[in-house]
Structure formats: structure tokens, C-alpha cells
Amino acid sequence: MLLIGALAVILMLWMASGGVGGNAQPGALIALFVFCALAAFEALAPVTGAFQHLGQVIASAVRITDLTDQKPEVTFPDTQTRVADRVSLTLRDVQFTYPEQSQQALKGIYLQVNAGEHIAILGRTGCGKSTLLQLLTRALDPQQGEILLNDSPIASLNEAALRQTISVVPQRVHLFSATLRDNLLLASPGSSDEALAEILRRVGLEKLLEDAGLNSWLGEGGRQLSGGELRRLAIARALLHDAPLVLLDEPTEGLDATTESQILELLAEMMCEKTVLMVTHRLRGLSRFQQIIVMDNGQIIEQGTHAELLARQGVITSLSRVCKLLLNDPTCVEFCGHAPGSAFSPFNSLPFPGRRIT
């Protein structure tokens, strides 16, 4: 394109060398034509680059079209549903298998959670804990069994009512390329700046209020934040979203022992009236929960209160012994957690089910 523009200018100068319109020295007129030609070619120069990216643009458009043409696997009714202030949860013979997988992710799950009850769900990686939470949010639907919210099938709630009923802290926290304020307002659009600042202080993120404060630009995925800060920001959003049912998927992962204890105390304080299900690998702070559920291979293998599980001398007791042996931390025997500051998960080191470390 630059070569063509240069040739056009040379041709114009050669043709005008003998004069233009009887004027033997048309300097200003020739300069005008030259500048017009240069401007025209400069404006058209990006066109060649656009053609180079045409294939990528078409491929992207095809992918978007494929997504918009897909029919959703989960459908919601159009009926109007009132959002309850308190929520009980019932699972009856819930079974689920992922497409193209032969092994069931969940096998015959029975669970009763009363309104306002706090439940901890423990188990090794891949045992079905996160799948269970996905069924509760209707990201997936079970192939068998039923899930009830306040004795009504969860499938009877319209999408808006279900989203207002449930608040989720996912295992992978996503932040949009926007300000700190915008990312928090996703959970509670009507919150004031004072409320946002207060919740940040309560989850230990007061440092984010320095400099630009709520106007701080987080960037795509919150790249400038640490893993622990991302977790605390997700918890802040969950606290802002005033839902009666709260699902926490590894909310304290990546936090040190002190911050973890502070977050668990904060959750217990601010969610005391809510129904809470928390998925975790870690043993710290489980005495705060009314029920503790241990899962393996898609099934519930132990269930009960903190005292009941200790009395049974089952999997949880074995896990505490694993902590003591591998971390040489005597506090682990007290069923209160692993070594301070450690991210160690004993579940992946214990042969499930029923084999005990002695």
C-alpha cells in the first residue's frame, strides 16, 4: 500500500511537471493534490491488515453463533415465585453422571438441612462435593432423585427467584475488568459506598481502600490481587448478597491460619440466620457447624455432629492422625485443623473408606 501511494505521487508530479491548466508553476495546486493522495492512501492502509484478520473474525463469529443457537440443558418455569426469608433443603436419592462418563459423580445422596443450619461437606478431590453444589444452583440437573427447597421442588422456582435465594462463593473467583466498586455492586446493586467499604474492612481488605479506593481498577480476573485477596473479595460479595441459602466452595483456600479463623468467625456471625453449606478440605473450625458430612466416591460415608464423629473413631479421627504424622503438629489431633499457615489437605493422603491410620 505504501509503494502504491509513492508511485501515485511520482506519477502526479510527472504529469504536472509541464504545468496545470496553463499555469507553468502550479506549486500550491500540485502540493494540494499530493497531500490529498497521501491522505487517501493513509486512510485505506488499515484495510489490508483487516483482511489478514478476516479468518479469525469469521471463526470467532461462528463460535458465538454456535453458543447462541444452543438450547440450554436446564430450563426454568415462567411462574412467579416468592423468595422465602428462610430456607430448608432436602435431597432424596440424588444421582448424577456427567456426559460421556461411566462412573457416577453422585450416588443416592440423601440429606436433610434445616433452615438456619450450617453444614460442612468434606472429602477428597473429585468425590462429588462441588458437583453437589452445582445441582443446588441448577447449573446441572440430577438424572434421578429430587431436590427440595422448603418442601418445593427446586425446578419449580423461576431463575430470578432461585438466584435471589442462593448466594455462592465459587472455587474459582472471577472478577471483571472494572473498578472495585463495580465488581462488588454485582452482588448488591443498591449498596452505598459506605456499605461496600465496611464489608471490605470486615473481610480484611481495608488495604484496597487506599489510593483510589473503590475506584481502583482491578483488571481482567483481578490479576493484581493475591489468591487470598480474591477469596476474601468473593466472600465480601456473598455477604452483600442477602440470600437465605449460602453455598461456599473452599472459601478459605489460600488463606493463612489467622485469616482463616477470622473469616470463619465472620461467616458464623453474619450468616447465623442463614442456611449454609460449606465445602472444604480443611479441618479447622468444624466445631462451629451443626452437621459435618464426609463424602467419598460420590457417596456420604459419614454424617453427624462434631462430637458424634469424634466418638465414632472413624474417618475424621484418622484424618487428624494423618495431620499429626505428616505435619508433626499435635494440635491436629484436637480436630481443629492442620499446621498453622499450611494448605495441606489430609483427605488426599488417606485411603478411603474405612482404613484407619493407627
Short mmCIF file of C-alpha atoms in Angstrom, two decimals:
data_model
loop_
_atom_site.label_atom_id
_atom_site.label_comp_id
_atom_site.label_asym_id
_atom_site.label_seq_id
_atom_site.Cartn_x
_atom_site.Cartn_y
_atom_site.Cartn_z
CA MET A 1 0.00 0.00 0.00
CA LEU A 2 2.87 2.40 0.78
CA LEU A 3 4.54 1.55 -2.54
CA ILE A 4 1.35 2.27 -4.46
CA GLY A 5 0.96 5.60 -2.69
CA ALA A 6 4.54 6.58 -3.52
CA LEU A 7 4.06 5.63 -7.19
CA ALA A 8 0.86 7.67 -7.34
CA VAL A 9 2.67 10.75 -6.02
CA ILE A 10 5.53 10.31 -8.51
CA LEU A 11 3.06 9.91 -11.37
CA MET A 12 1.19 13.03 -10.29
CA LEU A 13 4.39 15.07 -10.12
CA TRP A 14 5.50 13.83 -13.56
CA MET A 15 2.15 14.68 -15.17
CA ALA A 16 2.15 18.12 -13.54
CA SER A 17 5.75 18.90 -14.44
CA GLY A 18 4.67 20.70 -17.61
CA GLY A 19 2.11 22.81 -15.79
CA VAL A 20 -1.53 22.54 -14.84
CA GLY A 21 -4.26 24.47 -16.63
CA GLY A 22 -1.80 26.71 -18.44
CA ASN A 23 -0.06 27.63 -15.20
CA ALA A 24 3.66 26.90 -15.62
CA GLN A 25 4.35 27.00 -11.87
CA PRO A 26 1.35 25.38 -10.13
CA GLY A 27 3.28 24.68 -6.91
CA ALA A 28 0.43 25.16 -4.45
CA LEU A 29 -2.02 23.23 -6.61
CA ILE A 30 0.37 20.30 -7.04
CA ALA A 31 1.04 20.22 -3.29
CA LEU A 32 -2.72 20.09 -2.66
CA PHE A 33 -3.16 17.09 -4.96
CA VAL A 34 -0.15 15.31 -3.45
CA PHE A 35 -1.40 15.76 0.10
CA CYS A 36 -4.88 14.56 -0.89
CA ALA A 37 -3.39 11.44 -2.47
CA LEU A 38 -1.23 10.72 0.57
CA ALA A 39 -4.18 11.19 2.93
CA ALA A 40 -6.37 8.88 0.86
CA PHE A 41 -3.81 6.07 0.85
CA GLU A 42 -3.13 6.54 4.58
CA ALA A 43 -6.83 6.13 5.31
CA LEU A 44 -7.01 2.95 3.24
CA ALA A 45 -3.81 1.42 4.65
CA PRO A 46 -5.52 -0.50 7.55
CA VAL A 47 -7.79 -2.29 5.07
CA THR A 48 -5.05 -4.75 4.11
CA GLY A 49 -4.44 -5.59 7.76
CA ALA A 50 -8.16 -6.15 8.26
CA PHE A 51 -8.19 -8.77 5.51
CA GLN A 52 -5.35 -10.59 7.27
CA HIS A 53 -7.53 -10.99 10.39
CA LEU A 54 -10.73 -11.79 8.48
CA GLY A 55 -10.33 -15.54 9.07
CA GLN A 56 -10.00 -15.09 12.82
CA VAL A 57 -13.05 -12.82 12.92
CA ILE A 58 -15.15 -15.32 10.97
CA ALA A 59 -14.04 -18.17 13.27
CA SER A 60 -14.98 -16.11 16.36
CA ALA A 61 -18.36 -15.26 14.85
CA VAL A 62 -19.02 -18.95 14.18
CA ARG A 63 -18.22 -19.85 17.80
CA ILE A 64 -20.55 -17.13 19.10
CA THR A 65 -23.31 -18.28 16.75
CA ASP A 66 -22.88 -21.86 17.95
CA LEU A 67 -23.35 -20.68 21.53
CA THR A 68 -26.43 -18.57 20.81
CA ASP A 69 -28.02 -21.42 18.84
CA GLN A 70 -27.60 -23.95 21.65
CA LYS A 71 -30.60 -24.92 23.72
CA PRO A 72 -29.98 -24.71 27.48
CA GLU A 73 -29.72 -28.04 29.28
CA VAL A 74 -31.54 -26.57 32.28
CA THR A 75 -34.84 -24.74 31.73
CA PHE A 76 -36.73 -22.60 34.23
CA PRO A 77 -40.51 -22.11 34.52
CA ASP A 78 -42.11 -18.73 33.84
CA THR A 79 -44.19 -18.85 37.02
CA GLN A 80 -43.79 -16.15 39.64
CA THR A 81 -42.24 -17.45 42.86
CA ARG A 82 -41.91 -15.65 46.17
CA VAL A 83 -38.44 -15.64 47.69
CA ALA A 84 -38.52 -17.13 51.20
CA ASP A 85 -36.76 -15.49 54.14
CA ARG A 86 -35.52 -18.85 55.46
CA VAL A 87 -34.72 -21.99 53.51
CA SER A 88 -34.64 -25.68 54.37
CA LEU A 89 -33.05 -28.15 51.98
CA THR A 90 -33.92 -31.77 51.22
CA LEU A 91 -32.14 -34.19 48.87
CA ARG A 92 -33.73 -37.57 48.16
CA ASP A 93 -31.85 -40.28 46.26
CA VAL A 94 -29.99 -37.71 44.14
CA GLN A 95 -27.86 -39.29 41.41
CA PHE A 96 -25.82 -37.64 38.69
CA THR A 97 -23.43 -38.76 35.96
CA TYR A 98 -21.50 -36.39 33.72
CA PRO A 99 -21.95 -36.86 29.95
CA GLU A 100 -19.59 -39.41 28.42
CA GLN A 101 -18.55 -40.59 31.88
CA SER A 102 -19.23 -44.15 33.01
CA GLN A 103 -18.77 -43.54 36.74
CA GLN A 104 -21.46 -41.73 38.70
CA ALA A 105 -20.42 -38.42 40.27
CA LEU A 106 -23.18 -38.69 42.90
CA LYS A 107 -24.81 -41.91 44.08
CA GLY A 108 -28.02 -41.93 46.09
CA ILE A 109 -27.48 -38.77 48.15
CA TYR A 110 -29.97 -38.31 50.99
CA LEU A 111 -29.63 -35.12 53.01
CA GLN A 112 -31.85 -33.01 55.24
CA VAL A 113 -30.74 -29.47 56.13
CA ASN A 114 -32.98 -27.41 58.39
CA ALA A 115 -33.45 -23.67 57.97
CA GLY A 116 -30.58 -21.76 59.57
CA GLU A 117 -28.39 -24.86 59.89
CA HIS A 118 -24.69 -24.75 58.98
CA ILE A 119 -23.29 -27.84 57.23
CA ALA A 120 -19.67 -28.67 56.39
CA ILE A 121 -19.02 -31.06 53.49
CA LEU A 122 -15.61 -32.73 53.49
CA GLY A 123 -13.90 -35.15 51.16
CA ARG A 124 -11.02 -35.75 48.80
CA THR A 125 -10.72 -34.04 45.41
CA GLY A 126 -13.23 -35.46 42.91
CA CYS A 127 -15.54 -37.07 45.47
CA GLY A 128 -18.59 -35.08 44.32
CA LYS A 129 -18.65 -32.09 46.68
CA SER A 130 -18.59 -29.37 44.03
CA THR A 131 -20.98 -31.36 41.82
CA LEU A 132 -23.47 -31.31 44.67
CA LEU A 133 -23.27 -27.51 44.84
CA GLN A 134 -23.78 -27.26 41.07
CA LEU A 135 -27.00 -29.25 41.40
CA LEU A 136 -28.22 -26.89 44.11
CA THR A 137 -27.65 -23.86 41.85
CA ARG A 138 -29.19 -25.73 38.88
CA ALA A 139 -26.09 -25.38 36.78
CA LEU A 140 -26.85 -29.08 36.37
CA ASP A 141 -29.94 -31.20 36.99
CA PRO A 142 -29.84 -34.68 38.56
CA GLN A 143 -30.78 -37.63 36.39
CA GLN A 144 -32.56 -39.23 39.34
CA GLY A 145 -33.95 -38.11 42.66
CA GLU A 146 -35.25 -34.73 43.76
CA ILE A 147 -34.03 -31.58 45.46
CA LEU A 148 -36.49 -29.60 47.56
CA LEU A 149 -36.30 -26.05 48.90
CA ASN A 150 -38.84 -25.57 51.68
CA ASP A 151 -40.56 -28.80 50.55
CA SER A 152 -40.99 -27.48 46.99
CA PRO A 153 -39.04 -28.92 44.04
CA ILE A 154 -36.14 -26.67 43.15
CA ALA A 155 -37.16 -26.99 39.49
CA SER A 156 -40.41 -25.13 40.28
CA LEU A 157 -38.56 -21.86 41.01
CA ASN A 158 -38.04 -19.41 38.20
CA GLU A 159 -34.47 -18.34 37.54
CA ALA A 160 -34.75 -14.91 39.18
CA ALA A 161 -36.19 -16.38 42.38
CA LEU A 162 -33.53 -19.09 42.57
CA ARG A 163 -30.70 -16.59 42.10
CA GLN A 164 -32.17 -14.38 44.84
CA THR A 165 -32.47 -17.38 47.14
CA ILE A 166 -28.85 -18.56 46.78
CA SER A 167 -25.54 -16.81 47.33
CA VAL A 168 -22.42 -18.62 46.10
CA VAL A 169 -18.70 -18.32 46.78
CA PRO A 170 -17.22 -20.39 43.92
CA GLN A 171 -13.94 -22.26 43.99
CA ARG A 172 -12.68 -20.16 41.07
CA VAL A 173 -13.34 -16.49 41.70
CA HIS A 174 -13.87 -14.32 38.62
CA LEU A 175 -13.51 -10.55 38.58
CA PHE A 176 -14.46 -8.39 35.63
CA SER A 177 -12.22 -5.78 34.07
CA ALA A 178 -13.82 -2.96 36.03
CA THR A 179 -13.46 -1.00 39.24
CA LEU A 180 -13.58 -2.48 42.72
CA ARG A 181 -16.95 -0.81 43.21
CA ASP A 182 -18.43 -2.32 40.04
CA ASN A 183 -17.31 -5.82 40.98
CA LEU A 184 -18.92 -5.51 44.42
CA LEU A 185 -22.14 -3.99 43.11
CA LEU A 186 -22.75 -7.13 41.04
CA ALA A 187 -23.85 -8.78 44.28
CA SER A 188 -25.89 -5.85 45.60
CA PRO A 189 -26.58 -3.09 43.04
CA GLY A 190 -28.20 -0.78 45.57
CA SER A 191 -25.41 -0.75 48.15
CA SER A 192 -23.84 2.57 49.13
CA ASP A 193 -20.10 3.26 49.07
CA GLU A 194 -20.13 3.25 52.87
CA ALA A 195 -21.64 -0.26 52.94
CA LEU A 196 -19.10 -1.51 50.40
CA ALA A 197 -16.20 -0.05 52.37
CA GLU A 198 -17.48 -1.54 55.63
CA ILE A 199 -17.78 -5.06 54.18
CA LEU A 200 -14.25 -4.81 52.77
CA ARG A 201 -12.94 -3.89 56.20
CA ARG A 202 -14.77 -6.80 57.80
CA VAL A 203 -13.18 -9.33 55.46
CA GLY A 204 -9.72 -7.83 55.95
CA LEU A 205 -9.41 -5.96 52.64
CA GLU A 206 -9.04 -2.44 54.02
CA LYS A 207 -5.79 -2.07 52.04
CA LEU A 208 -7.83 -1.99 48.83
CA LEU A 209 -9.47 1.22 50.05
CA GLU A 210 -6.15 3.06 49.93
CA ASP A 211 -5.13 5.26 46.98
CA ALA A 212 -8.06 5.17 44.51
CA GLY A 213 -10.31 3.29 46.93
CA LEU A 214 -13.48 1.88 45.38
CA ASN A 215 -12.44 3.41 42.06
CA SER A 216 -9.39 1.12 41.90
CA TRP A 217 -9.18 -0.68 38.58
CA LEU A 218 -8.89 -4.44 39.17
CA GLY A 219 -8.26 -5.58 35.61
CA GLU A 220 -9.42 -8.79 33.95
CA GLY A 221 -9.57 -11.56 36.55
CA GLY A 222 -8.13 -9.32 39.27
CA ARG A 223 -4.55 -10.09 38.24
CA GLN A 224 -3.07 -7.62 40.70
CA LEU A 225 -4.71 -9.37 43.67
CA SER A 226 -3.32 -12.37 45.52
CA GLY A 227 -5.22 -15.64 45.80
CA GLY A 228 -6.20 -14.87 49.36
CA GLU A 229 -7.48 -11.42 48.42
CA LEU A 230 -9.57 -12.93 45.64
CA ARG A 231 -11.13 -15.33 48.15
CA ARG A 232 -11.94 -12.55 50.59
CA LEU A 233 -13.42 -10.42 47.83
CA ALA A 234 -15.68 -13.33 46.83
CA ILE A 235 -16.79 -13.67 50.46
CA ALA A 236 -17.49 -9.93 50.56
CA ARG A 237 -19.78 -10.29 47.54
CA ALA A 238 -21.56 -13.23 49.16
CA LEU A 239 -22.15 -11.19 52.32
CA LEU A 240 -23.51 -8.28 50.28
CA HIS A 241 -25.99 -10.56 48.51
CA ASP A 242 -28.62 -11.06 51.21
CA ALA A 243 -29.77 -14.59 50.30
CA PRO A 244 -31.20 -17.14 52.78
CA LEU A 245 -29.10 -20.02 51.36
CA VAL A 246 -25.30 -19.67 51.12
CA LEU A 247 -23.05 -22.14 49.28
CA LEU A 248 -19.32 -21.87 49.99
CA ASP A 249 -16.87 -23.84 47.85
CA GLU A 250 -13.46 -23.81 49.58
CA PRO A 251 -13.90 -20.22 50.89
CA THR A 252 -10.69 -20.23 52.95
CA GLU A 253 -8.41 -21.89 50.40
CA GLY A 254 -5.14 -19.98 50.11
CA LEU A 255 -5.56 -18.12 53.40
CA ASP A 256 -3.17 -18.34 56.33
CA ALA A 257 -4.38 -19.83 59.60
CA THR A 258 -5.05 -16.48 61.29
CA THR A 259 -7.04 -15.07 58.38
CA GLU A 260 -8.90 -18.36 58.00
CA SER A 261 -10.05 -18.25 61.62
CA GLN A 262 -11.13 -14.63 61.22
CA ILE A 263 -13.11 -15.43 58.07
CA LEU A 264 -14.84 -18.42 59.69
CA GLU A 265 -15.80 -16.29 62.69
CA LEU A 266 -17.10 -13.59 60.35
CA LEU A 267 -19.17 -16.11 58.38
CA ALA A 268 -20.61 -17.57 61.57
CA GLU A 269 -21.52 -14.09 62.83
CA MET A 270 -23.02 -12.61 59.67
CA MET A 271 -24.73 -15.80 58.46
CA CYS A 272 -26.12 -17.03 61.76
CA GLU A 273 -29.72 -16.85 60.45
CA LYS A 274 -28.90 -18.29 57.02
CA THR A 275 -28.69 -21.87 55.80
CA VAL A 276 -25.04 -22.54 54.94
CA LEU A 277 -23.30 -25.39 53.11
CA MET A 278 -19.52 -25.14 53.06
CA VAL A 279 -17.29 -27.45 51.01
CA THR A 280 -13.78 -27.72 52.41
CA HIS A 281 -10.65 -29.87 52.57
CA ARG A 282 -9.52 -28.35 55.83
CA LEU A 283 -10.40 -29.46 59.35
CA ARG A 284 -10.03 -26.12 61.11
CA GLY A 285 -13.16 -24.64 62.68
CA LEU A 286 -15.51 -27.56 62.02
CA SER A 287 -16.85 -27.47 65.58
CA ARG A 288 -18.84 -24.38 64.54
CA PHE A 289 -21.06 -26.48 62.24
CA GLN A 290 -24.26 -28.27 63.26
CA GLN A 291 -23.58 -31.15 60.85
CA ILE A 292 -20.43 -32.50 59.24
CA ILE A 293 -20.69 -34.66 56.13
CA VAL A 294 -17.82 -36.74 54.77
CA MET A 295 -18.06 -37.80 51.12
CA ASP A 296 -16.11 -40.24 49.02
CA ASN A 297 -16.71 -41.69 45.56
CA GLY A 298 -19.98 -39.76 45.19
CA GLN A 299 -21.48 -41.04 48.44
CA ILE A 300 -21.93 -39.82 52.01
CA ILE A 301 -19.82 -42.15 54.15
CA GLU A 302 -20.06 -40.32 57.47
CA GLN A 303 -22.50 -37.77 58.84
CA GLY A 304 -23.10 -36.25 62.24
CA THR A 305 -22.17 -33.53 64.67
CA HIS A 306 -18.62 -32.72 65.71
CA ALA A 307 -18.96 -34.71 68.94
CA GLU A 308 -20.61 -37.68 67.22
CA LEU A 309 -17.88 -38.03 64.60
CA LEU A 310 -15.18 -37.86 67.26
CA ALA A 311 -16.93 -40.57 69.27
CA ARG A 312 -17.16 -42.91 66.26
CA GLN A 313 -13.39 -43.05 65.78
CA GLY A 314 -13.96 -43.07 62.02
CA VAL A 315 -12.57 -41.20 59.04
CA ILE A 316 -12.28 -37.83 60.77
CA THR A 317 -10.22 -39.30 63.59
CA SER A 318 -7.96 -40.95 61.01
CA LEU A 319 -7.56 -37.62 59.24
CA SER A 320 -6.43 -35.97 62.44
CA ARG A 321 -3.83 -38.70 62.88
CA VAL A 322 -2.63 -38.13 59.32
CA CYS A 323 -2.16 -34.45 60.16
CA LYS A 324 -0.14 -35.33 63.23
CA LEU A 325 2.07 -37.84 61.41
CA LEU A 326 2.77 -35.81 58.27
CA LEU A 327 2.93 -32.35 59.78
CA ASN A 328 4.18 -33.25 63.26
CA ASP A 329 1.60 -30.86 64.68
CA PRO A 330 -0.06 -32.12 67.89
CA THR A 331 -2.87 -29.58 67.60
CA CYS A 332 -4.24 -31.54 64.64
CA VAL A 333 -5.35 -34.34 66.99
CA GLU A 334 -7.83 -31.94 68.52
CA PHE A 335 -9.78 -31.91 65.25
CA CYS A 336 -9.21 -28.18 64.92
CA GLY A 337 -7.10 -28.01 61.81
CA HIS A 338 -3.69 -28.56 60.32
CA ALA A 339 -0.39 -26.84 60.87
CA PRO A 340 -0.70 -23.04 61.09
CA GLY A 341 -0.36 -21.46 57.68
CA SER A 342 -0.33 -24.83 55.90
CA ALA A 343 -2.51 -25.54 52.86
CA PHE A 344 -2.09 -29.31 53.34
CA SER A 345 -5.20 -31.42 52.66
CA PRO A 346 -5.18 -34.72 54.55
CA PHE A 347 -8.08 -36.15 52.52
CA ASN A 348 -5.91 -36.92 49.52
CA SER A 349 -3.44 -38.79 51.76
CA LEU A 350 -5.95 -41.11 53.45
CA PRO A 351 -7.12 -44.42 51.91
CA PHE A 352 -10.95 -44.14 51.83
CA PRO A 353 -13.15 -45.56 53.13
CA GLY A 354 -12.76 -47.28 56.45
CA ARG A 355 -8.99 -47.86 56.58
CA ARG A 356 -7.66 -46.13 59.66
CA ILE A 357 -4.22 -44.87 60.50
CA THR A 358 -3.10 -46.28 63.86
#
